[in-house]
XYZ file of C-alpha atoms in Angstrom:
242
model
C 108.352 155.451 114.800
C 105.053 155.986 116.938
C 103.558 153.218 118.691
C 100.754 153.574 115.937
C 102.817 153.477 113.251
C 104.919 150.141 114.603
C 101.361 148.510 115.180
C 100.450 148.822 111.089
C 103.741 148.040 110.274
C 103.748 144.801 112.464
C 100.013 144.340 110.812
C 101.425 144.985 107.346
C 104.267 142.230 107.914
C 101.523 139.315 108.915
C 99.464 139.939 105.700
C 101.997 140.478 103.458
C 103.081 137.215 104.956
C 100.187 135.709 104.307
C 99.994 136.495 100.865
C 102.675 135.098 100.256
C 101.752 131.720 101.923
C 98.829 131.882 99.740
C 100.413 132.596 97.010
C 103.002 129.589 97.602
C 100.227 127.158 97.916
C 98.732 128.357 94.947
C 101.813 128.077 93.116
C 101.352 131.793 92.314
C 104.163 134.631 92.053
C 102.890 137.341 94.861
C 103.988 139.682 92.555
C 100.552 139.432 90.863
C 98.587 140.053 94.106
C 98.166 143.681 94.667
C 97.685 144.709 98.140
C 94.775 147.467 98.278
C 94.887 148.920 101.768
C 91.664 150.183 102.596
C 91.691 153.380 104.807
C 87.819 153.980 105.394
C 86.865 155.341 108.942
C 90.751 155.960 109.887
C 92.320 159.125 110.010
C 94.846 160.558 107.404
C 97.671 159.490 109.451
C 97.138 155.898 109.287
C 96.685 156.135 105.444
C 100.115 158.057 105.204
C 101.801 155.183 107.654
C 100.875 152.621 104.957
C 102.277 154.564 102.298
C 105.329 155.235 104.220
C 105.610 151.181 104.333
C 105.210 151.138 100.406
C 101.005 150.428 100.280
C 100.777 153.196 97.933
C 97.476 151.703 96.469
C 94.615 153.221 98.903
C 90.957 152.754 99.055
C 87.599 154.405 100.749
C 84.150 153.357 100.246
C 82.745 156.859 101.446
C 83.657 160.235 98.638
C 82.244 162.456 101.943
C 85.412 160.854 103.996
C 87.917 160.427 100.983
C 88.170 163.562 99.074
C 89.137 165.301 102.125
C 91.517 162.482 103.290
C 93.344 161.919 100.101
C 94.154 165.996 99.842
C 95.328 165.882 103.277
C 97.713 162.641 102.017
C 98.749 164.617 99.136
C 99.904 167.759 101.530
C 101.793 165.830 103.685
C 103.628 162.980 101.223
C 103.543 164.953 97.720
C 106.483 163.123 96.490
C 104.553 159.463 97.081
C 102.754 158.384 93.868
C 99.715 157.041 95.976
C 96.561 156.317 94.318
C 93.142 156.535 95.308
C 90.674 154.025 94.574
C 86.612 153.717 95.257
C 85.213 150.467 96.219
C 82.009 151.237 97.802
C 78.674 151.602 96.427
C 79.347 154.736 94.728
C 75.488 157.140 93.931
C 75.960 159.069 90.391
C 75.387 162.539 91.771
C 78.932 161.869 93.614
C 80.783 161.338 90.275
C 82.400 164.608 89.943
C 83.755 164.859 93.297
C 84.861 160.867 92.970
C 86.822 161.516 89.864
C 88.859 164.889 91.091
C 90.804 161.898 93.741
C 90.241 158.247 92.403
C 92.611 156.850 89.799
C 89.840 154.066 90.009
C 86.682 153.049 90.746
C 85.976 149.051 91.641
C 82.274 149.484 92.174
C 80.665 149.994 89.124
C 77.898 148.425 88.550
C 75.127 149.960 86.464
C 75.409 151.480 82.878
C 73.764 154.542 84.422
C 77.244 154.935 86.881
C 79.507 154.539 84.009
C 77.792 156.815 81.928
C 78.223 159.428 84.787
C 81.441 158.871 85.730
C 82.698 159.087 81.789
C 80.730 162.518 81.825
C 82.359 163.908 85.165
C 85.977 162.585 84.009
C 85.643 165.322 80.793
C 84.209 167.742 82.575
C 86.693 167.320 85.384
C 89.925 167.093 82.857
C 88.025 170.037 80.697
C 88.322 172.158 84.068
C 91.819 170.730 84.684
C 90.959 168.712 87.876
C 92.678 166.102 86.499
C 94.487 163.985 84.035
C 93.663 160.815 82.029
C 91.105 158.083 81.839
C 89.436 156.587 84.791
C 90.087 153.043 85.262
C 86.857 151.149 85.776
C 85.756 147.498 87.636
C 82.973 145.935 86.924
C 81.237 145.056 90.497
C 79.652 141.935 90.276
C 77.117 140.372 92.610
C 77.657 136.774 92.938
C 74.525 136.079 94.895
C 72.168 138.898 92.908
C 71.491 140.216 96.210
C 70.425 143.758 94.779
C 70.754 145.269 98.657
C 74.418 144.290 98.283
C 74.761 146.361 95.203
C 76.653 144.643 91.961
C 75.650 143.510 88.551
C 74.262 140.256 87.996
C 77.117 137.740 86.544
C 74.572 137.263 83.791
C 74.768 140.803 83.031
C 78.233 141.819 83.269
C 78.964 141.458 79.379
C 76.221 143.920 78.274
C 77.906 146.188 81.357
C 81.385 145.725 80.259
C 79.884 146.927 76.740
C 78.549 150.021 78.114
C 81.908 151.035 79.899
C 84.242 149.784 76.888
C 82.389 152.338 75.006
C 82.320 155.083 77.263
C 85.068 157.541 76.116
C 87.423 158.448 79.435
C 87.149 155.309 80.732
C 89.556 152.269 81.098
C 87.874 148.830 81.855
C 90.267 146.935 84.000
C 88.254 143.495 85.294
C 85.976 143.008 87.991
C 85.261 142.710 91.626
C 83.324 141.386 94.234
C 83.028 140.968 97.737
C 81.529 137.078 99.197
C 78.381 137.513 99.920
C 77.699 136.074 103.936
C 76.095 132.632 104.487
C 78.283 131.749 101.519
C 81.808 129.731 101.627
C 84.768 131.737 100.185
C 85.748 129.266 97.953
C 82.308 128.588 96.231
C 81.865 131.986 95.509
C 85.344 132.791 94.432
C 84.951 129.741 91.618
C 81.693 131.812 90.431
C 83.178 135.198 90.313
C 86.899 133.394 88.666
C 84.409 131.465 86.229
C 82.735 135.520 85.326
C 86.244 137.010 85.463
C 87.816 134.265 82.632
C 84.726 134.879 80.497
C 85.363 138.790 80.764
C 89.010 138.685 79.836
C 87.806 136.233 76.718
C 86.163 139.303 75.186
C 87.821 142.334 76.460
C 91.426 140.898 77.183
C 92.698 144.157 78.700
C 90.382 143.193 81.441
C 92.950 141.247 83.637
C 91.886 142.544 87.211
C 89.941 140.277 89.346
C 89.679 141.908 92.905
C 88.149 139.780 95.553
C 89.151 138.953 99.176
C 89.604 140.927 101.801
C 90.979 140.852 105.721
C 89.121 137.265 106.561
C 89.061 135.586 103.354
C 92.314 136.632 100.907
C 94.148 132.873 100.950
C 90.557 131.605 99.081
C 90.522 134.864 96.419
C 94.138 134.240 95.431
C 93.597 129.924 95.476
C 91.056 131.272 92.591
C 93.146 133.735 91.191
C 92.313 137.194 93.031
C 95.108 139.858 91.272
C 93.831 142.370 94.115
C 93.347 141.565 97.761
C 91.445 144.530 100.078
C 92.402 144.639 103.431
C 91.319 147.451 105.910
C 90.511 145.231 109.656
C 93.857 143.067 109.293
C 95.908 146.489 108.549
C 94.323 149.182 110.836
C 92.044 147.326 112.668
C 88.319 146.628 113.306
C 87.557 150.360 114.392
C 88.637 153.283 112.964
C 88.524 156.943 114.057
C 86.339 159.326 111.806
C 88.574 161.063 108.843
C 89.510 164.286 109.253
């Protein structure tokens, strides 16, 4: 094992560790906390250590960086059932290239996205770039900071309308990252209080991904099914994908 690869798996150890504290003092199973380890800005490599260690769900926030990293993944470890998922602000002119790698995108968060993304999944399983539905989250903005991207909590049930509708895709839940100057905790309750109401009309909706690196024990006290780590993994800079 390279020095590299002994440093994420000594990473991987403390948060999975942590997770599970959380989950003990939430009286939770970890079993229902997913562990999304985000790859963006690091190279191929480090994506492919964490799948060696079993972190086979993986996530960019850049199409530019991960359509070229997840085919070099795929090269290397074809056997590993990884999959890809988007979680940053995704523009709909990048929906076609998006849906040849992503098994699922977290940040959607107009009707105008899904709409484009349920277009470029046909056309992309049409032309045999892929196979099956796109699994969809609703990105919600706790704060309705529009800079910070994310649909209003308000909105979200005329969103999750729009996407339930949308042949090729799958809606899954909903996610959100804290917005800063607020505490964890407070805006955790918000988003759980938007998730429950979700799940009470579309009940297939179970995911609620929130918490990341600095803040995960708080988005699994309120429930978090999906924790995204990247700094606590890899570390706080990354080397530019290859």
């Amino acid at each position: 094992m390279t020095d590299r690869a002994a440093e994420i798996a000594a990473n991987l150890a403390e948060v999975r560790a942590r997770i599970e504290a959380a989950c003990a003092a939430a009286g939770r199973d970890p079993a229902g906390v997913r562990l999304l380890g985000v790859s963006k800005t690091f190279p191929a490599e480090d994506a492919i250590a964490l799948a060696d260690l079993g972190v086979l769900d993986l996530a960019e926030n850049r199409e530019q960086d991960a359509g070229p990293k997840a085919a070099r993944v795929a090269e290397l470890r074809p056997d590993l059932p990884i999959r890809w998922h988007m979680v940053g602000q995704l523009q709909r002119n990048k929906a076609r290239a998006v849906v040849r790698w992503a098994a699922e995108v977290q940040s959607v968060d107009s009707a105008r996205l899904a709409a484009a993304l349920a277009r470029a999944v046909g056309n992309a399983t049409a032309a045999g770039e892929r196979e099956g539905p796109l699994d969809v989250l609703l990105q919600a903005s706790i704060d309705g900071d529009p800079a910070r991207g994310g649909c209003p909590l308000d909105d979200l049930p005329a969103l999750a309308e729009e996407v339930v509708g949308a042949r090729d895709l799958r809606l899954r839940g909903i996610m959100a990252v804290a917005p800063r100057g607020v505490e964890p905790a407070a805006a955790f309750a918000r988003l759980a209080s938007a998730a429950e109401r979700l799940r009470a009309e579309h009940p297939q909706a179970t995911e609620l991904s929130c918490g990341m690196s600095n803040d995960l024990e708080e988005a699994i006290d309120y429930g978090s099914t999906c924790v995204r780590v990247g700094t606590a993994l890899l570390g706080g800079r990354g080397l530019a994908s290859p």
